[in-house]
Amino acid sequence: MSDKVRVCIVGSGNWGSAIAKIVGVNAKRLSTFEDRVTMYVYEEMIDGKKLTEIINTTHENVKYLPGHKLPENIVAVPDVVEAAKDADILIFVVPHQFIRGLGSQLLGKIKTTAVGLSLIKGFDVAEGGGMELISHLITKHLKIPCSVLMGANLAGEVAEEKFCETTIGCRDMKIAQTLRDLFQTPNFRVVVVDDVDAVEICGALKNIVACGAGFVDGMGLGDNTKAAVIRLGLMEMIKFVDVFYPGSKLSTFFESCGVADLITTCYGEYGATVIYPTARTTLMPISLQTGGRNRKVSEAFVKTGKTIKQLEDEMLNGQKLQGPITAEEVNFMLKSKGMEDKFPLFTAIHKICTGQVKPQGFLDCLRNHPEHMQTFS
């Protein structure tokens, strides 16, 4: 890397803008980094003005993080190549479906010595089915190493500078120190581990478990039942990584990227309240903070009898839930190895999301989980 490390944030949504507050302050504060931090912003018109111009003049992302001032050294750029061309660190925080397109635009136009850091939770669909890790996808399309940052990090709380922890997975400890310095603050504490794949997989699999937590809430089964879902879900997460990505460390699951993020996602209750109609036309409020979407929509799925697709359209403004998609990708991998019965929680959640099993059947899955059927001689 150069004497002054240059940073580019690729993405400017809710989470990207929240993380820009941290990165901007640290880049300005630490002599290691170039003051100016570019942020790729997909250009939109807001009240007749370009979003990039609004950000660069008012230092606020009025669409995706209103009410929070961004550091003045964060510079919004509408051209991703222009934003990224001189960067030593590329922080990716865009919906995962845009990675392939961005990769084709950036390949050969960024520094060969650049490194990536993915903040993207979820998997990409691999050719032929199954899943591909986003960090692997970035490395494949941009020919650069890519680390990951995952944790119990609700964007709104991070923007409000409430205390939280996060986990960076990085194999190169020289780069790890630089990444830690870039993100560490008194209220955003960073732990670095070298177990990159497990860190990333935790950030995706917890969305499946959150759907199960939502089913529990929709049926009014209580916190004891939800705690069982979280425990069994964590066990299946650990087993899944052991089967498909062997060599990971058990300790990784007890970092922020693991159990902490799982709990946050299964109990997320913050955000603006909106109204949606149930099957009986009664109006019911539901909160739509990003961290709890999978749980909240799954709760509505049980209460309304509507499909996941209908609820996505009504509650998420056309965005897709990660939980049901990830459950489908995971199920493909389990089927390919004849292991659906070894992961009954993941399998049941997939079947409920796709209408193969009624939500009420989820309780049978919990009662009959192999973990509860052990005998002792």
One Martini backbone bead per residue (centre of mass of N, CA, C, O) as a GRO file, in nm:
protein
  377
    1MET     BB    1   0.102   0.032   0.011
    2SER     BB    2   0.075   0.341   0.057
    3ASP     BB    3   0.143   0.579   0.280
    4LYS     BB    4  -0.148   0.664   0.194
    5VAL     BB    5  -0.452   0.543   0.257
    6ARG     BB    6  -0.705   0.466   0.031
    7VAL     BB    7  -1.067   0.516   0.035
    8CYS     BB    8  -1.357   0.313  -0.064
    9ILE     BB    9  -1.712   0.332  -0.087
   10VAL     BB   10  -1.934   0.077  -0.205
   11GLY     BB   11  -2.190   0.252  -0.116
   12SER     BB   12  -2.514   0.439   0.018
   13GLY     BB   13  -2.683   0.331   0.219
   14ASN     BB   14  -2.761   0.280   0.532
   15TRP     BB   15  -2.494   0.121   0.602
   16GLY     BB   16  -2.291   0.284   0.433
   17SER     BB   17  -2.345   0.558   0.580
   18ALA     BB   18  -2.280   0.466   0.867
   19ILE     BB   19  -1.983   0.378   0.803
   20ALA     BB   20  -1.888   0.659   0.699
   21LYS     BB   21  -1.869   0.795   0.973
   22ILE     BB   22  -1.629   0.626   1.073
   23VAL     BB   23  -1.427   0.639   0.835
   24GLY     BB   24  -1.402   0.946   0.814
   25VAL     BB   25  -1.293   1.005   1.097
   26ASN     BB   26  -1.042   0.811   1.087
   27ALA     BB   27  -0.906   0.927   0.832
   28LYS     BB   28  -0.866   1.212   0.962
   29ARG     BB   29  -0.716   1.118   1.234
   30LEU     BB   30  -0.523   0.932   1.069
   31SER     BB   31  -0.207   0.925   0.912
   32THR     BB   32  -0.242   0.664   0.732
   33PHE     BB   33  -0.468   0.834   0.591
   34GLU     BB   34  -0.653   0.963   0.363
   35ASP     BB   35  -0.886   1.196   0.397
   36ARG     BB   36  -1.016   1.121   0.139
   37VAL     BB   37  -1.346   0.974   0.089
   38THR     BB   38  -1.497   0.768  -0.122
   39MET     BB   39  -1.850   0.745  -0.250
   40TYR     BB   40  -2.054   0.538  -0.399
   41VAL     BB   41  -2.336   0.679  -0.587
   42TYR     BB   42  -2.639   0.627  -0.683
   43GLU     BB   43  -2.807   0.814  -0.895
   44GLU     BB   44  -3.047   1.058  -0.775
   45MET     BB   45  -3.358   1.223  -0.750
   46ILE     BB   46  -3.416   1.495  -0.509
   47ASP     BB   47  -3.611   1.740  -0.552
   48GLY     BB   48  -3.430   1.807  -0.825
   49LYS     BB   49  -3.174   1.668  -0.697
   50LYS     BB   50  -2.875   1.544  -0.660
   51LEU     BB   51  -2.754   1.328  -0.433
   52THR     BB   52  -2.452   1.401  -0.447
   53GLU     BB   53  -2.492   1.708  -0.401
   54ILE     BB   54  -2.626   1.688  -0.128
   55ILE     BB   55  -2.398   1.544   0.019
   56ASN     BB   56  -2.164   1.760  -0.059
   57THR     BB   57  -2.326   2.009   0.086
   58THR     BB   58  -2.479   1.875   0.357
   59HIS     BB   59  -2.377   1.598   0.471
   60GLU     BB   60  -2.637   1.416   0.368
   61ASN     BB   61  -2.840   1.124   0.352
   62VAL     BB   62  -3.168   1.184   0.289
   63LYS     BB   63  -3.263   0.888   0.208
   64TYR     BB   64  -3.083   0.663   0.398
   65LEU     BB   65  -2.968   0.891   0.643
   66PRO     BB   66  -3.147   1.073   0.806
   67GLY     BB   67  -3.011   1.300   1.053
   68HIS     BB   68  -2.706   1.248   0.949
   69LYS     BB   69  -2.384   1.342   0.962
   70LEU     BB   70  -2.127   1.363   0.749
   71PRO     BB   71  -1.826   1.378   0.682
   72GLU     BB   72  -1.654   1.607   0.481
   73ASN     BB   73  -1.452   1.373   0.356
   74ILE     BB   74  -1.704   1.271   0.219
   75VAL     BB   75  -1.726   1.171  -0.130
   76ALA     BB   76  -1.954   1.185  -0.374
   77VAL     BB   77  -1.976   0.934  -0.644
   78PRO     BB   78  -2.137   0.827  -0.953
   79ASP     BB   79  -1.863   0.683  -1.036
   80VAL     BB   80  -1.711   0.389  -0.969
   81VAL     BB   81  -1.435   0.424  -1.106
   82GLU     BB   82  -1.365   0.702  -0.991
   83ALA     BB   83  -1.388   0.618  -0.689
   84ALA     BB   84  -1.178   0.345  -0.711
   85LYS     BB   85  -0.898   0.382  -0.871
   86ASP     BB   86  -0.713   0.485  -0.595
   87ALA     BB   87  -0.769   0.254  -0.410
   88ASP     BB   88  -0.669   0.035  -0.137
   89ILE     BB   89  -0.967   0.035  -0.014
   90LEU     BB   90  -1.261  -0.171  -0.060
   91ILE     BB   91  -1.592  -0.105   0.041
   92PHE     BB   92  -1.856  -0.336   0.046
   93VAL     BB   93  -2.214  -0.193   0.038
   94VAL     BB   94  -2.414  -0.386  -0.140
   95PRO     BB   95  -2.613  -0.551  -0.308
   96HIS     BB   96  -2.521  -0.863  -0.421
   97GLN     BB   97  -2.642  -0.837  -0.722
   98PHE     BB   98  -2.410  -0.605  -0.803
   99ILE     BB   99  -2.123  -0.734  -0.814
  100ARG     BB  100  -2.087  -0.830  -1.104
  101GLY     BB  101  -2.124  -0.553  -1.241
  102LEU     BB  102  -1.901  -0.404  -1.086
  103GLY     BB  103  -1.672  -0.594  -1.167
  104SER     BB  104  -1.681  -0.532  -1.475
  105GLN     BB  105  -1.612  -0.226  -1.435
  106LEU     BB  106  -1.336  -0.261  -1.246
  107LEU     BB  107  -1.176  -0.436  -1.412
  108GLY     BB  108  -0.854  -0.293  -1.457
  109LYS     BB  109  -0.932   0.000  -1.275
  110ILE     BB  110  -0.757  -0.091  -1.039
  111LYS     BB  111  -0.555  -0.167  -0.809
  112THR     BB  112  -0.351  -0.445  -0.772
  113THR     BB  113  -0.312  -0.377  -0.444
  114ALA     BB  114  -0.584  -0.404  -0.364
  115VAL     BB  115  -0.846  -0.428  -0.115
  116GLY     BB  116  -1.113  -0.602   0.027
  117LEU     BB  117  -1.444  -0.530   0.193
  118SER     BB  118  -1.715  -0.708   0.324
  119LEU     BB  119  -2.069  -0.602   0.425
  120ILE     BB  120  -2.222  -0.851   0.300
  121LYS     BB  121  -2.524  -1.014   0.351
  122GLY     BB  122  -2.499  -1.320   0.204
  123PHE     BB  123  -2.565  -1.493  -0.092
  124ASP     BB  124  -2.478  -1.640  -0.390
  125VAL     BB  125  -2.565  -1.787  -0.681
  126ALA     BB  126  -2.456  -2.060  -0.812
  127GLU     BB  127  -2.366  -2.248  -1.052
  128GLY     BB  128  -2.619  -2.497  -1.037
  129GLY     BB  129  -2.636  -2.400  -0.751
  130GLY     BB  130  -2.637  -2.274  -0.455
  131MET     BB  131  -2.342  -2.119  -0.308
  132GLU     BB  132  -2.171  -1.795  -0.281
  133LEU     BB  133  -1.937  -1.607  -0.165
  134ILE     BB  134  -1.883  -1.274  -0.176
  135SER     BB  135  -1.576  -1.266  -0.138
  136HIS     BB  136  -1.523  -1.466  -0.370
  137LEU     BB  137  -1.655  -1.295  -0.590
  138ILE     BB  138  -1.469  -1.052  -0.569
  139THR     BB  139  -1.207  -1.202  -0.628
  140LYS     BB  140  -1.291  -1.317  -0.906
  141HIS     BB  141  -1.371  -1.029  -1.046
  142LEU     BB  142  -1.101  -0.845  -0.924
  143LYS     BB  143  -0.833  -0.982  -0.820
  144ILE     BB  144  -0.877  -0.965  -0.497
  145PRO     BB  145  -0.859  -0.952  -0.180
  146CYS     BB  146  -1.116  -1.057   0.078
  147SER     BB  147  -1.274  -0.938   0.339
  148VAL     BB  148  -1.473  -0.926   0.652
  149LEU     BB  149  -1.778  -0.768   0.795
  150MET     BB  150  -1.940  -0.877   1.101
  151GLY     BB  151  -2.250  -0.812   1.298
  152ALA     BB  152  -2.420  -0.650   1.562
  153ASN     BB  153  -2.527  -0.399   1.320
  154LEU     BB  154  -2.732  -0.163   1.341
  155ALA     BB  155  -2.738   0.114   1.160
  156GLY     BB  156  -2.884   0.318   1.348
  157GLU     BB  157  -2.699   0.264   1.598
  158VAL     BB  158  -2.432   0.335   1.466
  159ALA     BB  159  -2.512   0.629   1.389
  160GLU     BB  160  -2.574   0.688   1.709
  161GLU     BB  161  -2.327   0.565   1.875
  162LYS     BB  162  -2.378   0.294   1.979
  163PHE     BB  163  -2.282   0.029   2.134
  164CYS     BB  164  -2.059  -0.209   1.964
  165GLU     BB  165  -1.981  -0.500   1.779
  166THR     BB  166  -1.725  -0.656   1.567
  167THR     BB  167  -1.618  -0.857   1.276
  168ILE     BB  168  -1.305  -0.946   1.134
  169GLY     BB  169  -1.213  -1.121   0.840
  170CYS     BB  170  -0.855  -1.206   0.817
  171ARG     BB  171  -0.556  -1.345   0.679
  172ASP     BB  172  -0.396  -1.069   0.681
  173MET     BB  173  -0.236  -0.912   0.943
  174LYS     BB  174  -0.143  -0.651   0.808
  175ILE     BB  175  -0.427  -0.564   0.710
  176ALA     BB  176  -0.589  -0.594   0.973
  177GLN     BB  177  -0.478  -0.345   1.123
  178THR     BB  178  -0.586  -0.135   0.922
  179LEU     BB  179  -0.885  -0.212   0.944
  180ARG     BB  180  -0.917  -0.167   1.243
  181ASP     BB  181  -0.840   0.136   1.244
  182LEU     BB  182  -1.075   0.226   1.048
  183PHE     BB  183  -1.319   0.119   1.267
  184GLN     BB  184  -1.227   0.196   1.538
  185THR     BB  185  -1.408   0.278   1.837
  186PRO     BB  186  -1.547   0.333   2.139
  187ASN     BB  187  -1.844   0.219   1.992
  188PHE     BB  188  -1.661   0.031   1.776
  189ARG     BB  189  -1.572  -0.287   1.824
  190VAL     BB  190  -1.285  -0.480   1.717
  191VAL     BB  191  -1.255  -0.814   1.593
  192VAL     BB  192  -0.991  -1.026   1.482
  193VAL     BB  193  -1.003  -1.290   1.240
  194ASP     BB  194  -0.903  -1.577   1.022
  195ASP     BB  195  -1.220  -1.684   0.980
  196VAL     BB  196  -1.370  -1.586   0.713
  197ASP     BB  197  -1.599  -1.780   0.625
  198ALA     BB  198  -1.747  -1.800   0.898
  199VAL     BB  199  -1.817  -1.504   0.927
  200GLU     BB  200  -1.992  -1.489   0.667
  201ILE     BB  201  -2.192  -1.725   0.717
  202CYS     BB  202  -2.325  -1.612   0.967
  203GLY     BB  203  -2.452  -1.359   0.814
  204ALA     BB  204  -2.655  -1.561   0.658
  205LEU     BB  205  -2.781  -1.791   0.842
  206LYS     BB  206  -2.934  -1.607   1.050
  207ASN     BB  207  -3.178  -1.549   0.854
  208ILE     BB  208  -3.311  -1.822   0.884
  209VAL     BB  209  -3.359  -1.819   1.190
  210ALA     BB  210  -3.533  -1.558   1.188
  211CYS     BB  211  -3.775  -1.692   1.058
  212GLY     BB  212  -3.832  -1.882   1.292
  213ALA     BB  213  -3.883  -1.654   1.496
  214GLY     BB  214  -4.128  -1.541   1.341
  215PHE     BB  215  -4.310  -1.785   1.365
  216VAL     BB  216  -4.327  -1.778   1.671
  217ASP     BB  217  -4.454  -1.495   1.689
  218GLY     BB  218  -4.704  -1.556   1.508
  219MET     BB  219  -4.796  -1.795   1.724
  220GLY     BB  220  -4.737  -1.712   2.027
  221LEU     BB  221  -4.490  -1.895   2.185
  222GLY     BB  222  -4.253  -1.734   2.285
  223ASP     BB  223  -3.933  -1.704   2.430
  224ASN     BB  224  -3.862  -1.998   2.484
  225THR     BB  225  -3.897  -2.090   2.190
  226LYS     BB  226  -3.700  -1.891   2.065
  227ALA     BB  227  -3.451  -1.993   2.217
  228ALA     BB  228  -3.456  -2.271   2.081
  229VAL     BB  229  -3.413  -2.170   1.794
  230ILE     BB  230  -3.140  -2.036   1.844
  231ARG     BB  231  -2.988  -2.285   1.945
  232LEU     BB  232  -3.045  -2.475   1.704
  233GLY     BB  233  -2.941  -2.280   1.489
  234LEU     BB  234  -2.649  -2.265   1.588
  235MET     BB  235  -2.589  -2.566   1.554
  236GLU     BB  236  -2.642  -2.569   1.244
  237MET     BB  237  -2.431  -2.364   1.167
  238ILE     BB  238  -2.188  -2.524   1.269
  239LYS     BB  239  -2.240  -2.780   1.100
  240PHE     BB  240  -2.237  -2.654   0.818
  241VAL     BB  241  -1.946  -2.552   0.825
  242ASP     BB  242  -1.818  -2.831   0.881
  243VAL     BB  243  -1.918  -2.961   0.608
  244PHE     BB  244  -1.860  -2.713   0.379
  245TYR     BB  245  -1.623  -2.549   0.578
  246PRO     BB  246  -1.369  -2.676   0.678
  247GLY     BB  247  -1.162  -2.542   0.960
  248SER     BB  248  -1.314  -2.401   1.154
  249LYS     BB  249  -1.394  -2.210   1.444
  250LEU     BB  250  -1.581  -2.217   1.724
  251SER     BB  251  -1.518  -1.925   1.835
  252THR     BB  252  -1.653  -1.758   1.606
  253PHE     BB  253  -1.957  -1.803   1.711
  254PHE     BB  254  -1.875  -1.601   1.975
  255GLU     BB  255  -1.892  -1.368   1.810
  256SER     BB  256  -2.060  -1.113   1.671
  257CYS     BB  257  -2.116  -1.277   1.399
  258GLY     BB  258  -2.282  -1.478   1.561
  259VAL     BB  259  -2.466  -1.483   1.831
  260ALA     BB  260  -2.523  -1.176   1.832
  261ASP     BB  261  -2.652  -1.150   1.550
  262LEU     BB  262  -2.871  -1.360   1.598
  263ILE     BB  263  -3.021  -1.218   1.827
  264THR     BB  264  -3.078  -0.948   1.692
  265THR     BB  265  -3.245  -1.069   1.451
  266CYS     BB  266  -3.462  -1.226   1.644
  267TYR     BB  267  -3.527  -0.922   1.810
  268GLY     BB  268  -3.599  -0.711   1.616
  269GLU     BB  269  -3.775  -0.370   1.704
  270TYR     BB  270  -3.690  -0.145   1.514
  271GLY     BB  271  -3.841   0.144   1.380
  272ALA     BB  272  -4.065   0.206   1.161
  273THR     BB  273  -4.415   0.231   1.138
  274VAL     BB  274  -4.647   0.026   0.974
  275ILE     BB  275  -4.923  -0.068   0.761
  276TYR     BB  276  -5.100  -0.383   0.735
  277PRO     BB  277  -5.299  -0.614   0.584
  278THR     BB  278  -5.486  -0.866   0.659
  279ALA     BB  279  -5.692  -1.123   0.580
  280ARG     BB  280  -5.918  -0.954   0.772
  281THR     BB  281  -5.840  -0.634   0.744
  282THR     BB  282  -5.673  -0.585   0.973
  283LEU     BB  283  -5.480  -0.357   1.138
  284MET     BB  284  -5.118  -0.384   1.150
  285PRO     BB  285  -4.826  -0.335   1.305
  286ILE     BB  286  -4.486  -0.286   1.168
  287SER     BB  287  -4.146  -0.322   1.185
  288LEU     BB  288  -3.855  -0.206   0.948
  289GLN     BB  289  -3.587  -0.288   1.035
  290THR     BB  290  -3.331  -0.437   0.888
  291GLY     BB  291  -3.249  -0.642   1.125
  292GLY     BB  292  -3.585  -0.754   1.126
  293ARG     BB  293  -3.717  -0.854   0.859
  294ASN     BB  294  -3.732  -1.161   0.874
  295ARG     BB  295  -3.899  -1.175   1.131
  296LYS     BB  296  -4.139  -0.986   1.055
  297VAL     BB  297  -4.236  -1.125   0.793
  298SER     BB  298  -4.275  -1.405   0.923
  299GLU     BB  299  -4.494  -1.314   1.115
  300ALA     BB  300  -4.689  -1.217   0.890
  301PHE     BB  301  -4.714  -1.489   0.744
  302VAL     BB  302  -4.879  -1.617   0.974
  303LYS     BB  303  -5.107  -1.394   1.027
  304THR     BB  304  -5.209  -1.363   0.705
  305GLY     BB  305  -5.140  -1.592   0.469
  306LYS     BB  306  -4.929  -1.481   0.303
  307THR     BB  307  -4.687  -1.441   0.095
  308ILE     BB  308  -4.370  -1.349   0.071
  309LYS     BB  309  -4.404  -1.179  -0.184
  310GLN     BB  310  -4.636  -1.001  -0.085
  311LEU     BB  311  -4.482  -0.887   0.166
  312GLU     BB  312  -4.251  -0.760   0.020
  313ASP     BB  313  -4.423  -0.558  -0.145
  314GLU     BB  314  -4.566  -0.422   0.111
  315MET     BB  315  -4.299  -0.389   0.323
  316LEU     BB  316  -4.020  -0.354   0.111
  317ASN     BB  317  -4.041  -0.214  -0.165
  318GLY     BB  318  -3.932  -0.488  -0.339
  319GLN     BB  319  -3.759  -0.624  -0.159
  320LYS     BB  320  -3.552  -0.885  -0.044
  321LEU     BB  321  -3.522  -1.155   0.136
  322GLN     BB  322  -3.268  -1.353   0.272
  323GLY     BB  323  -3.377  -1.605   0.416
  324PRO     BB  324  -3.536  -1.767   0.191
  325ILE     BB  325  -3.301  -1.773  -0.011
  326THR     BB  326  -3.093  -1.912   0.170
  327ALA     BB  327  -3.264  -2.163   0.230
  328GLU     BB  328  -3.264  -2.262  -0.063
  329GLU     BB  329  -2.956  -2.287  -0.103
  330VAL     BB  330  -2.909  -2.480   0.133
  331ASN     BB  331  -3.103  -2.704   0.041
  332PHE     BB  332  -2.949  -2.778  -0.212
  333MET     BB  333  -2.696  -2.877  -0.057
  334LEU     BB  334  -2.836  -3.090   0.118
  335LYS     BB  335  -2.956  -3.262  -0.108
  336SER     BB  336  -2.681  -3.333  -0.252
  337LYS     BB  337  -2.608  -3.498   0.042
  338GLY     BB  338  -2.853  -3.614   0.203
  339MET     BB  339  -2.907  -3.376   0.469
  340GLU     BB  340  -3.187  -3.273   0.569
  341ASP     BB  341  -3.216  -3.445   0.842
  342LYS     BB  342  -2.957  -3.292   0.978
  343PHE     BB  343  -3.139  -3.005   0.911
  344PRO     BB  344  -3.442  -2.943   1.028
  345LEU     BB  345  -3.465  -2.638   1.056
  346PHE     BB  346  -3.384  -2.544   0.774
  347THR     BB  347  -3.589  -2.726   0.626
  348ALA     BB  348  -3.852  -2.616   0.752
  349ILE     BB  349  -3.821  -2.322   0.668
  350HIS     BB  350  -3.819  -2.372   0.367
  351LYS     BB  351  -4.100  -2.517   0.350
  352ILE     BB  352  -4.263  -2.281   0.461
  353CYS     BB  353  -4.179  -2.055   0.257
  354THR     BB  354  -4.286  -2.260   0.005
  355GLY     BB  355  -4.562  -2.420   0.111
  356GLN     BB  356  -4.511  -2.731   0.209
  357VAL     BB  357  -4.554  -2.610   0.502
  358LYS     BB  358  -4.699  -2.530   0.777
  359PRO     BB  359  -4.624  -2.330   1.038
  360GLN     BB  360  -4.734  -2.533   1.258
  361GLY     BB  361  -4.500  -2.749   1.190
  362PHE     BB  362  -4.261  -2.622   1.352
  363LEU     BB  363  -4.309  -2.749   1.630
  364ASP     BB  364  -4.240  -3.038   1.545
  365CYS     BB  365  -3.949  -2.981   1.480
  366LEU     BB  366  -3.869  -2.908   1.771
  367ARG     BB  367  -3.965  -3.167   1.918
  368ASN     BB  368  -3.798  -3.366   1.687
  369HIS     BB  369  -3.527  -3.295   1.734
  370PRO     BB  370  -3.239  -3.471   1.767
  371GLU     BB  371  -3.154  -3.321   2.033
  372HIS     BB  372  -3.433  -3.455   2.180
  373MET     BB  373  -3.359  -3.786   2.102
  374GLN     BB  374  -3.176  -3.871   2.312
  375THR     BB  375  -2.999  -4.152   2.449
  376PHE     BB  376  -2.917  -4.332   2.755
  377SER     BB  377  -2.705  -4.604   2.895
   0.00000   0.00000   0.00000
